[in-house]
Coordinates of C-alpha atoms in Angstrom, one line a residue:
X1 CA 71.5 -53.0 -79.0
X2 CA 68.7 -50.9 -80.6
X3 CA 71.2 -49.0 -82.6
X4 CA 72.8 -52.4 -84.2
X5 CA 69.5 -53.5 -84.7
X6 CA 68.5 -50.5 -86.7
X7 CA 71.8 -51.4 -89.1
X8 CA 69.9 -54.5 -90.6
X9 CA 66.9 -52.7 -91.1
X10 CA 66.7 -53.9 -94.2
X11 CA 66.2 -57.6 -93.5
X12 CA 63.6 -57.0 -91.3
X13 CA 60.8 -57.2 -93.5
X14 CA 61.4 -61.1 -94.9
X15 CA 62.0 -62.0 -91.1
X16 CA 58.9 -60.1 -90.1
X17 CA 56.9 -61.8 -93.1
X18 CA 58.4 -65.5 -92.8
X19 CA 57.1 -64.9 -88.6
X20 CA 53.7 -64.3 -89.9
X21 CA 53.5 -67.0 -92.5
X22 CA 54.8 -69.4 -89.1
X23 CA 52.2 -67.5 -87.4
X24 CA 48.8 -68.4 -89.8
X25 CA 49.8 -72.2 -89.3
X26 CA 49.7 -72.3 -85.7
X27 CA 47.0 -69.9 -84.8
X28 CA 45.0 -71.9 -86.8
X29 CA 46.0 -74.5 -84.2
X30 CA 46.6 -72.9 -81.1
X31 CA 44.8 -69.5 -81.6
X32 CA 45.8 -66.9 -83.0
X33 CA 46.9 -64.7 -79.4
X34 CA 48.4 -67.8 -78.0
X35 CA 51.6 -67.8 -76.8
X36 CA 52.3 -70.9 -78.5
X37 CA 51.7 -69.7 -82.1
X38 CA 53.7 -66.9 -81.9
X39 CA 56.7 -68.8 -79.9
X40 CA 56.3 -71.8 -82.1
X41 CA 56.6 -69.1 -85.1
X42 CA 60.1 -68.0 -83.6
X43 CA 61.0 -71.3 -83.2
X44 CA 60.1 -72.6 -86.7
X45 CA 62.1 -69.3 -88.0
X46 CA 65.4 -70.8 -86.6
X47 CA 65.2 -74.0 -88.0
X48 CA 64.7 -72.6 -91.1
X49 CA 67.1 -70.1 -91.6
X50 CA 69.7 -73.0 -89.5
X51 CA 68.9 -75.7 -92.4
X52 CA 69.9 -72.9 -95.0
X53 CA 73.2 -72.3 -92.9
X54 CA 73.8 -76.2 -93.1
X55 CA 76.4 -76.0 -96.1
X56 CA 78.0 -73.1 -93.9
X57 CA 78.2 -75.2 -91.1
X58 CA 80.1 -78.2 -93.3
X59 CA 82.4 -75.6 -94.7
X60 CA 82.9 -74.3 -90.6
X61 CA 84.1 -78.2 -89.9
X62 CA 86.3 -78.8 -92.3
X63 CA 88.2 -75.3 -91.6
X64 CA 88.1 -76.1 -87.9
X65 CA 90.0 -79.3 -88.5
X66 CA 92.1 -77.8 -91.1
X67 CA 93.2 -75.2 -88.4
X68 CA 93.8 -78.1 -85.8
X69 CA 95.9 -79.7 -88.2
X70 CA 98.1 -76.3 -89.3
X71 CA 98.5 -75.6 -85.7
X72 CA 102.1 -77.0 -85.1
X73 CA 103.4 -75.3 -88.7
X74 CA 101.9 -72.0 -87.4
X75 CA 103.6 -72.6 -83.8
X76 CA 107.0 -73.4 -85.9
X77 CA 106.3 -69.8 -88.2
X78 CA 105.6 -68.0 -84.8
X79 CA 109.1 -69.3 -83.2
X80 CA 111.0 -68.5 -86.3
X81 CA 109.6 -65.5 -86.8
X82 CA 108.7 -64.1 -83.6
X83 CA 110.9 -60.5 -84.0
X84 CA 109.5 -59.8 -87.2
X85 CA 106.0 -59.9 -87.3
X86 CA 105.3 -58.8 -90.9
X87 CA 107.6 -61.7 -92.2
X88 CA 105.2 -63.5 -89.6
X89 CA 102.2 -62.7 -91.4
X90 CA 103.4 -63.4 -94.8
X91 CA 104.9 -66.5 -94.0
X92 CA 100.6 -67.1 -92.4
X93 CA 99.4 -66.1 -95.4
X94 CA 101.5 -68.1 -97.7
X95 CA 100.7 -71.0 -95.6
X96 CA 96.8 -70.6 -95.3
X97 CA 97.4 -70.4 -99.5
X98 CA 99.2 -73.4 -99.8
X99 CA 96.8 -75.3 -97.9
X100 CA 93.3 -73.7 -98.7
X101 CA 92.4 -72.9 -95.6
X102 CA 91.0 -69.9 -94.5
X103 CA 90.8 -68.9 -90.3
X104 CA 87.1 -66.8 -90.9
X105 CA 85.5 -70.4 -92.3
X106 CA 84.7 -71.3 -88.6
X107 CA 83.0 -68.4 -88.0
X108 CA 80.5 -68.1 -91.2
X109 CA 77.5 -69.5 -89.8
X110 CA 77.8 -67.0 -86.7
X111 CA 78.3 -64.2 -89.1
X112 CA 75.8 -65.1 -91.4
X113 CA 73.3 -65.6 -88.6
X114 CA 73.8 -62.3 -87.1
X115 CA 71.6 -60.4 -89.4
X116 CA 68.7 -62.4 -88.8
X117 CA 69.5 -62.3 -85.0
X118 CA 69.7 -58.3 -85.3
X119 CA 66.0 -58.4 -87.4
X120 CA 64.2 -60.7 -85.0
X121 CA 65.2 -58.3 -81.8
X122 CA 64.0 -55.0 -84.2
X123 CA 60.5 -56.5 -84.8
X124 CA 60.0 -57.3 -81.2
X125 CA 61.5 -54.4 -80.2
X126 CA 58.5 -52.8 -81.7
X127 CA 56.3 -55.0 -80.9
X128 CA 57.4 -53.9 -76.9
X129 CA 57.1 -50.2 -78.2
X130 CA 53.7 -50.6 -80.1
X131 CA 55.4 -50.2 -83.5
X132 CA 54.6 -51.6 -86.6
X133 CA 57.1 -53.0 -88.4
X134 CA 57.8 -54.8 -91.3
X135 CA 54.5 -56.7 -92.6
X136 CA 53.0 -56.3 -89.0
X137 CA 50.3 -54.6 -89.0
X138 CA 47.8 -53.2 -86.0
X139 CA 46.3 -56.2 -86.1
X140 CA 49.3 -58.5 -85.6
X141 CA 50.8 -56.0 -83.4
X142 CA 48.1 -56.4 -80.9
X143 CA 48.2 -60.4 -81.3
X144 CA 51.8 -60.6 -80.6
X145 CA 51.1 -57.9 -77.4
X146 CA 48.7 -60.4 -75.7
X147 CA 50.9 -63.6 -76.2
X148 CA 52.5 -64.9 -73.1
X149 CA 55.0 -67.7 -72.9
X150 CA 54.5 -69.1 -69.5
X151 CA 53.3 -65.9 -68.1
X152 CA 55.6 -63.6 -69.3
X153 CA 55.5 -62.0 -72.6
X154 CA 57.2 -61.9 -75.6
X155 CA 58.8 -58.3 -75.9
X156 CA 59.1 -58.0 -71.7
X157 CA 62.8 -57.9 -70.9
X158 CA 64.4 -59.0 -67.1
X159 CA 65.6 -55.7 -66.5
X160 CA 62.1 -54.1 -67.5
X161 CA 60.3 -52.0 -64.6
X162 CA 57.0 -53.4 -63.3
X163 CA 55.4 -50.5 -64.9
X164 CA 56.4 -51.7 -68.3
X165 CA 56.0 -55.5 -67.6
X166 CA 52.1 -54.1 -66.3
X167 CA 51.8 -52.3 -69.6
X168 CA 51.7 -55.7 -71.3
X169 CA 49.5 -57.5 -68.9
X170 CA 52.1 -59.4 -66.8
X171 CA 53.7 -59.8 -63.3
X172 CA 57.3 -58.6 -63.0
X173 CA 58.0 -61.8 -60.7
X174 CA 57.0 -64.1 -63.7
X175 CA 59.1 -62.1 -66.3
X176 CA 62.0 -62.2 -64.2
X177 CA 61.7 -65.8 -63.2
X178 CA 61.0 -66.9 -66.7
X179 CA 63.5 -65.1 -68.5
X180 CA 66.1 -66.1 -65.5
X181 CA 65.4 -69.7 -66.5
X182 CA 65.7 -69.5 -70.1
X183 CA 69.0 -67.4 -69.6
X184 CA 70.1 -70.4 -67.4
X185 CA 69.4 -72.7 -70.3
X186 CA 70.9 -70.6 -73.2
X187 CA 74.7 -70.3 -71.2
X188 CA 73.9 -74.2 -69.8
X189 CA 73.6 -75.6 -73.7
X190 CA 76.5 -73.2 -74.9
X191 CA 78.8 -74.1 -72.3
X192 CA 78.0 -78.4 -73.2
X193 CA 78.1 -77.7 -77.0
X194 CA 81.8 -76.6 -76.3
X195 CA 82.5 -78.4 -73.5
X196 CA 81.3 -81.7 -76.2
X197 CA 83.8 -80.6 -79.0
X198 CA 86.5 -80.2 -76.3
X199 CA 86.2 -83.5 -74.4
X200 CA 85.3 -85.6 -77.6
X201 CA 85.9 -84.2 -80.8
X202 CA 89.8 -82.7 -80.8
X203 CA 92.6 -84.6 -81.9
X204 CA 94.5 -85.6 -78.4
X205 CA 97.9 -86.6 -80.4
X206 CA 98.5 -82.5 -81.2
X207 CA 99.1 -80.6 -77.9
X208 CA 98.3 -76.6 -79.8
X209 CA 97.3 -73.0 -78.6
X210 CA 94.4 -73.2 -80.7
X211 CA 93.0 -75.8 -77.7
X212 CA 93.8 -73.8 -75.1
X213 CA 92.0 -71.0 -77.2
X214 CA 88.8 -73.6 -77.1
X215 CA 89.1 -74.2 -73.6
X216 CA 88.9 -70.2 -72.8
X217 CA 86.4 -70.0 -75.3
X218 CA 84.2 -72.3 -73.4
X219 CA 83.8 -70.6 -70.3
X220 CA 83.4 -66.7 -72.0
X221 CA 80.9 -67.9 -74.0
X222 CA 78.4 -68.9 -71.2
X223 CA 79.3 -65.9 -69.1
X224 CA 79.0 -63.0 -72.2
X225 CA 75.3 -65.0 -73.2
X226 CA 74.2 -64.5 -69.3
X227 CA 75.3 -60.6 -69.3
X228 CA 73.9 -60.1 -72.5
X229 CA 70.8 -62.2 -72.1
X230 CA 69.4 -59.7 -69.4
X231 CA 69.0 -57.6 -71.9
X232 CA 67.0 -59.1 -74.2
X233 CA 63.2 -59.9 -74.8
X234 CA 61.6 -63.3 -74.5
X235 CA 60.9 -63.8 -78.1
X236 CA 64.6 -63.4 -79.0
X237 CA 65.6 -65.5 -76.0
X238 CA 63.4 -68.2 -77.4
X239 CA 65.5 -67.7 -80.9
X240 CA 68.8 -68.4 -78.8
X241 CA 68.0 -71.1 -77.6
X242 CA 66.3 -72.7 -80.0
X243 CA 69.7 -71.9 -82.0
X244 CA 72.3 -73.3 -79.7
X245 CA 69.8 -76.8 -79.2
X246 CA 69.8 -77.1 -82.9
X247 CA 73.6 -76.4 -82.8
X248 CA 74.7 -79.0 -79.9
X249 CA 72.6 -81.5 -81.7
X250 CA 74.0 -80.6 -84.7
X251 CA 77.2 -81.5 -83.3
X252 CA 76.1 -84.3 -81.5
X253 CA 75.3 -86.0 -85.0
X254 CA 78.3 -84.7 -86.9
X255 CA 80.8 -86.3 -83.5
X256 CA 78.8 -89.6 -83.5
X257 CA 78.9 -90.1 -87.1
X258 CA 82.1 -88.6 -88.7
X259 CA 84.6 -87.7 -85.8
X260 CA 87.6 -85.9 -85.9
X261 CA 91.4 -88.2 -86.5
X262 CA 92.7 -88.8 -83.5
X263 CA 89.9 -87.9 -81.2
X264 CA 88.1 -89.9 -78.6
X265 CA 84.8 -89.7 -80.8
X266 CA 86.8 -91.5 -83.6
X267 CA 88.2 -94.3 -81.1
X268 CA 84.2 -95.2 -80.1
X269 CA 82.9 -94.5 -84.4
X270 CA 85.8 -97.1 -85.2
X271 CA 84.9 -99.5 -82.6
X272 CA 81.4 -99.4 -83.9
X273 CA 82.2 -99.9 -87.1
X274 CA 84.7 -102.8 -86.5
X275 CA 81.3 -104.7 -85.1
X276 CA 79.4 -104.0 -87.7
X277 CA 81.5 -105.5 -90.3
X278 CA 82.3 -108.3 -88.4
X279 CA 79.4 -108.9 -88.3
X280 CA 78.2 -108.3 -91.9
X281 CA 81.7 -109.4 -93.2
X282 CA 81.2 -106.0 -95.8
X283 CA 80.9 -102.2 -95.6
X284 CA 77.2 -101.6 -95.9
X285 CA 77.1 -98.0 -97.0
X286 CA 79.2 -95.7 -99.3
X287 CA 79.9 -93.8 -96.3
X288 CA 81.7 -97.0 -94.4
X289 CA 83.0 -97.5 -97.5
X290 CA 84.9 -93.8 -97.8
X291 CA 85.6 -94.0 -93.9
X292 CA 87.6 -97.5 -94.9
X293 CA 89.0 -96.1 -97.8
X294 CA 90.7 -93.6 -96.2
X295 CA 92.0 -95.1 -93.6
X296 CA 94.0 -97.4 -96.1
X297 CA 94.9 -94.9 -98.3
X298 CA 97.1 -93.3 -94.9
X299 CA 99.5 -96.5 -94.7
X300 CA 102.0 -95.2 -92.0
X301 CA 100.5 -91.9 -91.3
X302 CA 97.6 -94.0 -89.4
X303 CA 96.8 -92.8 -85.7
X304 CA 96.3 -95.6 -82.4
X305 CA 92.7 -96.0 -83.6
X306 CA 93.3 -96.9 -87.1
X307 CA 95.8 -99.5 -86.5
X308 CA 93.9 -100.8 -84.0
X309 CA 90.8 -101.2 -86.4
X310 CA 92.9 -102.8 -89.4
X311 CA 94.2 -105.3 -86.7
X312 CA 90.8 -106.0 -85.0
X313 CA 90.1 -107.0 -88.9
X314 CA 93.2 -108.9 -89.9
X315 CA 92.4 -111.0 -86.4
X316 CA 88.4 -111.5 -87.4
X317 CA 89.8 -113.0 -90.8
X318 CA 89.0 -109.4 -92.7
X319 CA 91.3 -107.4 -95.1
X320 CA 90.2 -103.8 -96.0
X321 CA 91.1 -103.0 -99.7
X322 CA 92.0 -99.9 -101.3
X323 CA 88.4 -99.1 -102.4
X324 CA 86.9 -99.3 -99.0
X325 CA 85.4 -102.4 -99.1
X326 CA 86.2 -105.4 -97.1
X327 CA 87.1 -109.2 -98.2
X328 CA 87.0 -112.6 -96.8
X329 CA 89.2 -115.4 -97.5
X330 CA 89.1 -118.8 -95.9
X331 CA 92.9 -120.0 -96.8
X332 CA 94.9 -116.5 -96.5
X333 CA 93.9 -113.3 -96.0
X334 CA 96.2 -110.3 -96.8
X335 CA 97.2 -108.5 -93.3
X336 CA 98.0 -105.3 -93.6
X337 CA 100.8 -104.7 -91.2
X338 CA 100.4 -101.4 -88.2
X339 CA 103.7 -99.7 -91.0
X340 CA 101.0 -100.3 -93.7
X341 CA 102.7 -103.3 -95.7
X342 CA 101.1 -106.3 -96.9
X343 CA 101.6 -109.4 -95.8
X344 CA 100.0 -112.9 -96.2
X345 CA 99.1 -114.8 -93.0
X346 CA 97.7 -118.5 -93.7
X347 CA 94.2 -119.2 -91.8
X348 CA 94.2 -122.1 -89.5
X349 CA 98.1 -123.0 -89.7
X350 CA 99.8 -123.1 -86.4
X351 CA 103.2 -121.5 -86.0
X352 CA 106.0 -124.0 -85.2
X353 CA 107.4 -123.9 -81.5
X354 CA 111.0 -123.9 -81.0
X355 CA 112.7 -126.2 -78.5
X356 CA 114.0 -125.0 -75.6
X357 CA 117.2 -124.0 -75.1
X358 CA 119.1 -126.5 -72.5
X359 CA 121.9 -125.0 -70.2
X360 CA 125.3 -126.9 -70.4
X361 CA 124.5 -128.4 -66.8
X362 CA 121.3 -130.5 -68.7
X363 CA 122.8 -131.1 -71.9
X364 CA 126.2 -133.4 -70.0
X365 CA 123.6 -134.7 -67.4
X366 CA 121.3 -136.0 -70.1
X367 CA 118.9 -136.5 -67.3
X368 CA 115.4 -137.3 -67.7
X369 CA 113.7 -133.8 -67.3
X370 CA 116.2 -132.1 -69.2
X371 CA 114.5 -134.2 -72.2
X372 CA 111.3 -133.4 -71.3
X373 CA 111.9 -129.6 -70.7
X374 CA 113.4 -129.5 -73.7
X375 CA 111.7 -131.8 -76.3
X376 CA 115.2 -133.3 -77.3
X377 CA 116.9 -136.5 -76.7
X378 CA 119.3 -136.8 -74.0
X379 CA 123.3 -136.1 -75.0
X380 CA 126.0 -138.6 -74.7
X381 CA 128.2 -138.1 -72.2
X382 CA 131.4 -136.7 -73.4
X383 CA 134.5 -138.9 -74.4
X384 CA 136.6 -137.1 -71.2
X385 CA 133.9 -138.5 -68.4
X386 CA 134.3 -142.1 -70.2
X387 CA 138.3 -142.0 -70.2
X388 CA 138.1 -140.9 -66.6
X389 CA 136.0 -143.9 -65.5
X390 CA 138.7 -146.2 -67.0
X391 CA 141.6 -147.3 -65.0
X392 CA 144.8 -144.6 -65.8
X393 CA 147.9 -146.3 -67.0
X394 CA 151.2 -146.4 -64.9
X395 CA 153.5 -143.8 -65.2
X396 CA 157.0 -144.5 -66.6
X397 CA 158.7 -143.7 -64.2
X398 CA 156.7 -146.5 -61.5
X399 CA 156.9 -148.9 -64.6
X400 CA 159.3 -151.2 -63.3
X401 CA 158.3 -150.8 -59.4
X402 CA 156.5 -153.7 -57.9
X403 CA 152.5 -154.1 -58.6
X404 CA 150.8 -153.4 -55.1
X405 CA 150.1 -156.2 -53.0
X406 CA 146.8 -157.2 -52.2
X407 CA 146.8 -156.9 -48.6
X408 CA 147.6 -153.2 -48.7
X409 CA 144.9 -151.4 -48.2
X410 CA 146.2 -147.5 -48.2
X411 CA 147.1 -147.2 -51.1
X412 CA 144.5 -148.9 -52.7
X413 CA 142.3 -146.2 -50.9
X414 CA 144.7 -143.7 -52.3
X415 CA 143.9 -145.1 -56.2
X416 CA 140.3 -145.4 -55.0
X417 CA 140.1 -141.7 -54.1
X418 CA 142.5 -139.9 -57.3
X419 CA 139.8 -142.0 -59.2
X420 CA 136.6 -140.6 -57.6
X421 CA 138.6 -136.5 -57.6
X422 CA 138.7 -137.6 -61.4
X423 CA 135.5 -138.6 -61.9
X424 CA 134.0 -135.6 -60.2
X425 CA 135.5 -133.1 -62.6
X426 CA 139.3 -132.6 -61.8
X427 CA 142.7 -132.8 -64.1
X428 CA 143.0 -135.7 -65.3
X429 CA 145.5 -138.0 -66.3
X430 CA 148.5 -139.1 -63.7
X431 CA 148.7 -136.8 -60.8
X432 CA 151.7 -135.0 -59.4
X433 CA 153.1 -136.6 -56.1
X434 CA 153.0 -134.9 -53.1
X435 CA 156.1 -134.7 -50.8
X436 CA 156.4 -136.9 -48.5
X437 CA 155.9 -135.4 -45.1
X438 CA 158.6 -135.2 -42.5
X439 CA 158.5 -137.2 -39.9

């Protein structure tokens, strides 16, 4: 570690002089040997050099989502290409071109913060040696040596021998316990600050390696900070951490207020937003505004959430416009459609019920409830059922017989029943004779 640290020497006198600058402000406040002023000094050093990383950290996003979205074309290059890796890598390059991406955007904050990582252990490095270095001078030298941070101080290291940890005027017991917890702290707040872009922030629709890559990601990290972190002095574990809280709130912000597409951040931002302007009836803000825009400008490229947010505003009596903002209108509002068509839907008018549809049973019946089931008035019965309740003429051939006297009673019975066997749904008309039976 001391020989990486000698390779940006050179930075080591504006970090040593920004540390003292920290340091006149708060030993005016909390004394000069305190280990407050000189921790707080640490601490103020990352959040300045993290607020001049901030545009970094905006270029970082975008090429992490612009990665999650290249992911299946890369998977599709890989399978094409997989026996010839140099076609392979062209075919990488030519897309990363095309779309203006570039894989080493997600890690230039990292790489840009390394060299002030590297200074900050060199100066306390000699501080633990008795060195001078950079603007630190005898004086400051033997400030820094007497400042404790809960006992143990700020160049004593966990694997330190208790002779060293003596020679600056502390216990090995609180060293060791002090540093342990702050270790424990640095790989806790790594571990959620990936664990949070995992769970919350990746689009769910697009199964890719670069997730599984994520996922490895955030269990190494934890594990390589507590190996390494044994090896470093307080001060610098006070940098650490103070650089990963900054970064999972960082995160934290960016996730609650400008989520990636398709991610379970997005779902809650757009459910949010659909209150507010309900609520409002508008877009407040210019960012609303571009959030809105955007999700018109997509039409039938939009994801679950966005459809579901148009809809919740087409059903509030809402229409988002291609400008981002948002419009009322009491007689018809212009619905745009999940397929992103437009359609006009008139406020207030109810849609016109069809009757039901009557089986063939209901509709020859004509019976009460068929009428109310289905809304209609009852049919007629057909013009067969009528003719069949009529008397049926003679046949020809029994034209000239005898008419039936009164006083016989079977056959009457037997005209009686042909009649009923008609009415109840039989062949009509004059019925075939049957044989008389033997006697």
């Amino acid at each position: 570690m001391d020989t990486i640290a000698s390779l940006f020497s050179f930075i080591t006198w504006p970090v040593s002089w920004v540390i003292v600058q920290f340091h006149k402000v708060y030993g005016a406040i909390f004394g000069p040997d305190t280990g407050w002023a000189w921790g707080l000094s640490i601490v103020s050093l990352v959040i300045l050099i993290r607020i001049c990383l901030v545009p970094l950290f905006v270029k970082q996003i975008k090429a992490t989502r612009a990665m999650q979205t290249l992911q299946p074309e890369m998977k599709k290059i890989q399978e094409r290409y997989k026996n010839d890796k140099q076609r392979q890598s062209e075919e990488m390059m030519k897309l990363y071109k095309e779309t203006g991406t570039n894989p080493l955007s997600s890690c230039l904050p990292i790489l840009a913060q390394s060299p002030f990582f590297f200074a900050l252990y060199h100066v306390l490095n000699g501080i633990a040696t008795g060195k001078t270095i950079g603007v630190i001078d005898d004086q400051l030298l033997a400030s820094a040596r007497k400042a404790h941070i809960f006992g143990a101080p700020l160049a004593a290291k966990f694997m330190d021998s208790s002779d060293k940890v003596a020679a600056l005027g502390a216990s090995l017991t609180d060293v060791r316990v002090v540093t342990a917890v702050m270790i424990v702290l640095m790989s806790f707040s790594q571990f959620y600050t990936q664990r949070q872009l995992m769970t919350k922030n990746v689009d769910t629709t697009v199964k890719t390696p670069f997730m599984q890559q994520q996922k490895m990601l955030m269990y190494v990290f934890p594990v390589m900070f507590a190996v390494f972190g044994i090896n470093f002095p307080v001060g610098v574990l006070v940098y650490w951490l103070t650089t990963n809280v900054w970064t999972m709130g960082q995160q934290m912000y960016v996730i609650h207020n400008n989520p990636t597409p398709g991610s379970k951040a997005q779902a809650a931002y757009l459910e949010r937003l659909l209150n507010h302007v309900t609520h409002h009836g508008k877009t407040r803000n210019r960012r609303e505004k571009a959030i809105v825009k955007a999700i018109v400008v997509k039409g039938r490229d939009r994801n679950e959430f966005e459809r579901k947010f148009i809809n919740g505003l087409n059903k509030a009596g809402l229409a988002a416009q291609s400008d981002g903002s948002v419009v009322r209108s009491e007689a018809a509002v212009a619905a745009q459609t999940e397929d992103g068509t437009t359609t006009t839907a008139t406020v207030g008018t109810p849609r016109r019920q069809q009757p039901k549809r009557q089986t063939k049973a209901q509709r020859q019946s004509g019976s009460p409830k068929a009428v109310e089931a289905g809304d209609a008035e009852p049919e007629t019965p057909s013009t067969s059922l009528r003719k069949s309740d009529e008397p049926q003429d003679a046949p020809p051939a029994a034209a000239g017989k005898s008419a039936p006297k009164p006083g016989n009673g079977n056959r009457s019975k037997a005209q009686s029943g042909q009649r009923s066997k008609a009415q109840s749904g039989q062949r009509k008309g004059p019925q075939r004779p049957k044989s008389p039976s033997k006697k």
